[in-house]
PDB file of C-alpha atoms in Angstrom:
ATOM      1  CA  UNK I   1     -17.430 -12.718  22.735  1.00  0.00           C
ATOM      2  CA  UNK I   2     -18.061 -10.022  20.406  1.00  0.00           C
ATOM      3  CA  UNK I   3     -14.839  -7.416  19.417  1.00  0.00           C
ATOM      4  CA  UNK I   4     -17.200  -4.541  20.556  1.00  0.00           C
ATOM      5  CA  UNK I   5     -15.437  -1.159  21.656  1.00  0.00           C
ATOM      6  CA  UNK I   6     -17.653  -0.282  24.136  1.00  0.00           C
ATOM      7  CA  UNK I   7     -15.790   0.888  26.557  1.00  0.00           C
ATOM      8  CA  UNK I   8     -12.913   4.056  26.825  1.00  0.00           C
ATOM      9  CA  UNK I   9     -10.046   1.790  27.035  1.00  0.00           C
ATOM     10  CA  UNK I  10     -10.850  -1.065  24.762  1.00  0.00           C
ATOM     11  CA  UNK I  11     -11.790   1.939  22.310  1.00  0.00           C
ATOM     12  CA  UNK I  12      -8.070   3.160  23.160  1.00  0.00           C
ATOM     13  CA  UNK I  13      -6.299  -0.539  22.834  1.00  0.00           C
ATOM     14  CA  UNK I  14      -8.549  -0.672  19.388  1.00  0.00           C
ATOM     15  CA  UNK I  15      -7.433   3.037  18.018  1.00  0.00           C
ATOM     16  CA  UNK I  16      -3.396   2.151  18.648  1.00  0.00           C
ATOM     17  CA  UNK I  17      -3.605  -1.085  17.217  1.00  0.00           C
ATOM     18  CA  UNK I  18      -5.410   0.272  14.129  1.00  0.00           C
ATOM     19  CA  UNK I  19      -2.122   2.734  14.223  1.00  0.00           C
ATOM     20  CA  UNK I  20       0.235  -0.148  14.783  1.00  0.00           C
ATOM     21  CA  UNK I  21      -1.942  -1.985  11.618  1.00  0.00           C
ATOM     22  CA  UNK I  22      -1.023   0.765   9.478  1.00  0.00           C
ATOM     23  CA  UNK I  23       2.578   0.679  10.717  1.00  0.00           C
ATOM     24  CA  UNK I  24       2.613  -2.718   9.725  1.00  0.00           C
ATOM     25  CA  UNK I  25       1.169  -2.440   6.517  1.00  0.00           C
ATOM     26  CA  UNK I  26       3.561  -0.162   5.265  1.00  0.00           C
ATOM     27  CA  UNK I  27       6.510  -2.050   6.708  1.00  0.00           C
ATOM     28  CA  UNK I  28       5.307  -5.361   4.734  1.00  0.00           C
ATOM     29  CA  UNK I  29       4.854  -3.221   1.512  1.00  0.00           C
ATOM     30  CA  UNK I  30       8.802  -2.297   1.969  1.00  0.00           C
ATOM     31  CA  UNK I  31       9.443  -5.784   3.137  1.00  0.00           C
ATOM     32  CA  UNK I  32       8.185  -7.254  -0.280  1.00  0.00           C
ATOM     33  CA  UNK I  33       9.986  -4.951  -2.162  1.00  0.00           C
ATOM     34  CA  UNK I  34      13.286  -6.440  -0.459  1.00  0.00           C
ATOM     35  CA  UNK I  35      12.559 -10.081  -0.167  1.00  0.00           C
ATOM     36  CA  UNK I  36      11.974 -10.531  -3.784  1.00  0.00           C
ATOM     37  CA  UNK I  37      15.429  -8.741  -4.761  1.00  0.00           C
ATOM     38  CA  UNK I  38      16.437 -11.112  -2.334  1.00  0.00           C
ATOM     39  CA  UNK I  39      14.621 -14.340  -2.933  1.00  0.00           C
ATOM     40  CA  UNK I  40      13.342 -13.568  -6.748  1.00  0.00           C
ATOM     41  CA  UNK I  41      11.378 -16.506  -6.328  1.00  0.00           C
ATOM     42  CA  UNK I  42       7.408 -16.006  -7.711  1.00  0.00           C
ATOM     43  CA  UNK I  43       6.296 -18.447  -4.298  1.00  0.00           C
ATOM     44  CA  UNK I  44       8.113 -15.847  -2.074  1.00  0.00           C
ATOM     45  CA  UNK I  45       6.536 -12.814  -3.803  1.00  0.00           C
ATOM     46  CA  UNK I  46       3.307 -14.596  -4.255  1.00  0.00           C
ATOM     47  CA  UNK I  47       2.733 -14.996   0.080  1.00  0.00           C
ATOM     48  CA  UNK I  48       5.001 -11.946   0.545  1.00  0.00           C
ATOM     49  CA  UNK I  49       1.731  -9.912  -1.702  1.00  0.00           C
ATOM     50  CA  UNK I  50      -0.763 -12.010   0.161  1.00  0.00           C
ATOM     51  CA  UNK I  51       0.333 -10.673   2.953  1.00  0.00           C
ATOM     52  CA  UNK I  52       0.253  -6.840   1.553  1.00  0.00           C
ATOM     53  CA  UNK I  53      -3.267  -7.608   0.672  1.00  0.00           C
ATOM     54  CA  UNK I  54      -4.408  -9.178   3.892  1.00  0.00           C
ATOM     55  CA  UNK I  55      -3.303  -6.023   5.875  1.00  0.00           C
ATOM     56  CA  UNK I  56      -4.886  -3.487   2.974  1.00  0.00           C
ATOM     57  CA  UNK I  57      -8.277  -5.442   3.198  1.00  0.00           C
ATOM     58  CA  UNK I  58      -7.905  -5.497   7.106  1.00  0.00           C
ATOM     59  CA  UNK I  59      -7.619  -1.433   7.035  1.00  0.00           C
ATOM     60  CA  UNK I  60     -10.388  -1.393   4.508  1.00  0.00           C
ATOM     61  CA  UNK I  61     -12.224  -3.145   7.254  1.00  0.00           C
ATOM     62  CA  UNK I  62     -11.574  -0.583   9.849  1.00  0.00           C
ATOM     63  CA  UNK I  63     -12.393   2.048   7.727  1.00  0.00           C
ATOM     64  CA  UNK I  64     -15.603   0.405   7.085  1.00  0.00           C
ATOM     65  CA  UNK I  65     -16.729   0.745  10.588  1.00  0.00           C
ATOM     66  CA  UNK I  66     -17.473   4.340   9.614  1.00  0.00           C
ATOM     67  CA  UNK I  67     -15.569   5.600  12.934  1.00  0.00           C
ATOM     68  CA  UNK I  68     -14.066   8.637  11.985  1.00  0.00           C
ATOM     69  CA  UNK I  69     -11.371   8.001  15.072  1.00  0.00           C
ATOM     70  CA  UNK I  70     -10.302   4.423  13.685  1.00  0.00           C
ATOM     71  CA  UNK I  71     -10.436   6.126  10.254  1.00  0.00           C
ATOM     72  CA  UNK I  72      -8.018   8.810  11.295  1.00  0.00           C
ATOM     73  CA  UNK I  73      -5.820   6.140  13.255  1.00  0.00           C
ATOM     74  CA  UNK I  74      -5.452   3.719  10.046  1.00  0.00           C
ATOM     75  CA  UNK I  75      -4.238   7.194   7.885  1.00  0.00           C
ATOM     76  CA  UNK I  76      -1.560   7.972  11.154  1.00  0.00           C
ATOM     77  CA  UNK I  77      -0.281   4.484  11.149  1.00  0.00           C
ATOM     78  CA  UNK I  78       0.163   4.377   7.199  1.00  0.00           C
ATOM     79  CA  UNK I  79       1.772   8.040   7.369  1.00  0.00           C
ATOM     80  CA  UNK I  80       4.258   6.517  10.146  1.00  0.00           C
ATOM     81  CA  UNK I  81       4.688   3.150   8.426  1.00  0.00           C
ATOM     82  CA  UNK I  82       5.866   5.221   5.506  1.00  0.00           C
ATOM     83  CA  UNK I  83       7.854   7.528   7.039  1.00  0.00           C
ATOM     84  CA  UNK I  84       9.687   4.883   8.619  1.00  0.00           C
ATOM     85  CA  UNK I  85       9.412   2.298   5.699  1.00  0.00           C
ATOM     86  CA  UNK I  86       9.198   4.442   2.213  1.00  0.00           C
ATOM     87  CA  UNK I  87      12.510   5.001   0.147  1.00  0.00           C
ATOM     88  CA  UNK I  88      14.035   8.464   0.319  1.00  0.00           C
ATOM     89  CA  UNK I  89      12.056   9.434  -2.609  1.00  0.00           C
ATOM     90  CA  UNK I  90       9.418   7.643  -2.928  1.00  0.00           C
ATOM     91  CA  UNK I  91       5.865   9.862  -3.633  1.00  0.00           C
ATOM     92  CA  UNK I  92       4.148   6.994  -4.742  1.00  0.00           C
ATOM     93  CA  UNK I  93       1.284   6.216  -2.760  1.00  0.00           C
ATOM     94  CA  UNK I  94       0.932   2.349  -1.593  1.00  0.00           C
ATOM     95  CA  UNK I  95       1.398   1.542  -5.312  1.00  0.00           C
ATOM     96  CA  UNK I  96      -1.352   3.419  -7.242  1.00  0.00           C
ATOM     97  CA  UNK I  97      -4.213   1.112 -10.034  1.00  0.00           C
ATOM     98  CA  UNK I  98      -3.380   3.899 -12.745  1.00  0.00           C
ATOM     99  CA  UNK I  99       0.584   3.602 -12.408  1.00  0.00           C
ATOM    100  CA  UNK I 100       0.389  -0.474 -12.448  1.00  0.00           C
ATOM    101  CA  UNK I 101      -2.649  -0.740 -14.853  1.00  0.00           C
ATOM    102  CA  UNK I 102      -0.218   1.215 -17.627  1.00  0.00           C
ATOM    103  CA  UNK I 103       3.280  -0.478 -16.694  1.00  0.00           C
ATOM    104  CA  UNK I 104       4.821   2.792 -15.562  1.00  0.00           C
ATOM    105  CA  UNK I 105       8.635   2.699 -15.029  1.00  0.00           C
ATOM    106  CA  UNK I 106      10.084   6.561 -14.836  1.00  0.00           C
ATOM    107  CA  UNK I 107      13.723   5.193 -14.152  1.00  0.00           C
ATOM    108  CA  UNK I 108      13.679   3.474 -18.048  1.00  0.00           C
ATOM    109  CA  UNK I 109      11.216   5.347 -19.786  1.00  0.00           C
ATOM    110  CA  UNK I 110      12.435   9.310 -18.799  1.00  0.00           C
ATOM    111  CA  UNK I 111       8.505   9.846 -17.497  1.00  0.00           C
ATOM    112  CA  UNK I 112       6.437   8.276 -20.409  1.00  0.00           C
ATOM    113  CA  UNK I 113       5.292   5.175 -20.774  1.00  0.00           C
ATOM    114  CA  UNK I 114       7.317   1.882 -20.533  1.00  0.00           C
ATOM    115  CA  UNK I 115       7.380   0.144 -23.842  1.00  0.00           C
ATOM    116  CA  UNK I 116       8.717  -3.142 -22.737  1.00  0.00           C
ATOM    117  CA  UNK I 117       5.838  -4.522 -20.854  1.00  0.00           C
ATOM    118  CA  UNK I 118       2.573  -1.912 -21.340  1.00  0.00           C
ATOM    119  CA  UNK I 119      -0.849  -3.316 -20.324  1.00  0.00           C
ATOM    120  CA  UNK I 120      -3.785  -3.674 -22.493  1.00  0.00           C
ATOM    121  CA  UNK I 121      -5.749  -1.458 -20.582  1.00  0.00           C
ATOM    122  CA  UNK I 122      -2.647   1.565 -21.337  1.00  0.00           C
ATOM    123  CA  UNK I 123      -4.319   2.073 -24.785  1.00  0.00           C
ATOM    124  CA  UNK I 124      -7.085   3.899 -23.895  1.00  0.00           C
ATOM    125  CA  UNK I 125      -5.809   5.676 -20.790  1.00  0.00           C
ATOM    126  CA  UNK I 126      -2.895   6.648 -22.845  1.00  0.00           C
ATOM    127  CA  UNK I 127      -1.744   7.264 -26.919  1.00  0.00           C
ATOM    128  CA  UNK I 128       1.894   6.501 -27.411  1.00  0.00           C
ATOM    129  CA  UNK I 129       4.695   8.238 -26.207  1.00  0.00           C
ATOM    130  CA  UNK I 130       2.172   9.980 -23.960  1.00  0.00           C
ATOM    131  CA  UNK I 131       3.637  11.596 -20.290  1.00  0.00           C
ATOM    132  CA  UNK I 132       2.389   9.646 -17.580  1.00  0.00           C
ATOM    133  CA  UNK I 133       0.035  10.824 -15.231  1.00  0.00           C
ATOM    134  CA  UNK I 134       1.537  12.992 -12.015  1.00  0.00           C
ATOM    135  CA  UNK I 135       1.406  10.005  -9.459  1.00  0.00           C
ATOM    136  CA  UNK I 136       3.585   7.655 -11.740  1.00  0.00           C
ATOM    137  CA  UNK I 137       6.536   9.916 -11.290  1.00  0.00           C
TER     138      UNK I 137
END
């Protein structure tokens, strides 16, 4: 049997789950945050960003289908997820490649970047004692 939505309501079912997907997503992104303050065990953190991947490649999935319904249903359920998940605060988005490839941390560095742990890659992206880019912050 084939997952085909060929029919109103399967196509229905197939938009909320995509929503509750996105939920879910989002809700395991917060999750890992507090089991490894928690459990600060690199096992624990290792499934616990498994997981978080899992669920981003599933969504990449959906969006692949080029539906622009399923599309829009994935963006709702991440919006609600992190409504109902995100840290009054937070603006970053799902944890952004720029931010993580240069080691940001705003709370210790005052908005540049952190000296303590900076990636190779932060060199050419930024000089020292740069400001980090908008979505860091």
């Amino acid at each position: 049997r084939a997952w085909t939505l060929d029919t109103p309501g399967k196509f229905l079912v197939g938009c909320v789950g995509v929503v509750l997907l996105g939920i879910v997503t989002q809700a395991a992104v917060g999750l890992r945050a507090a089991i490894s303050r928690r459990f600060p065990s690199k096992v624990v953190d290792c499934c616990a960003f498994g997981l978080n991947v899992t669920l981003g490649w599933l969504l990449m999935l959906v969006a692949m289908t080029f539906s622009v319904e399923l599309f829009g249903c994935a963006v709702l359920g991440l919006m609600l997820g992190f409504w109902l998940f995100a840290e009054r605060g937070n603006r970053k988005a799902l944890g952004t490649p720029c931010c993580d490839a240069l080691a940001f941390d705003s709370k210790s560095s005052g908005g540049s970047v952190a000296a303590v742990e900076t990636s190779p890659l932060s060199e050419p992206l930024l000089g020292e004692g740069s400001e980090a880019p908008s979505c860091c912050h």
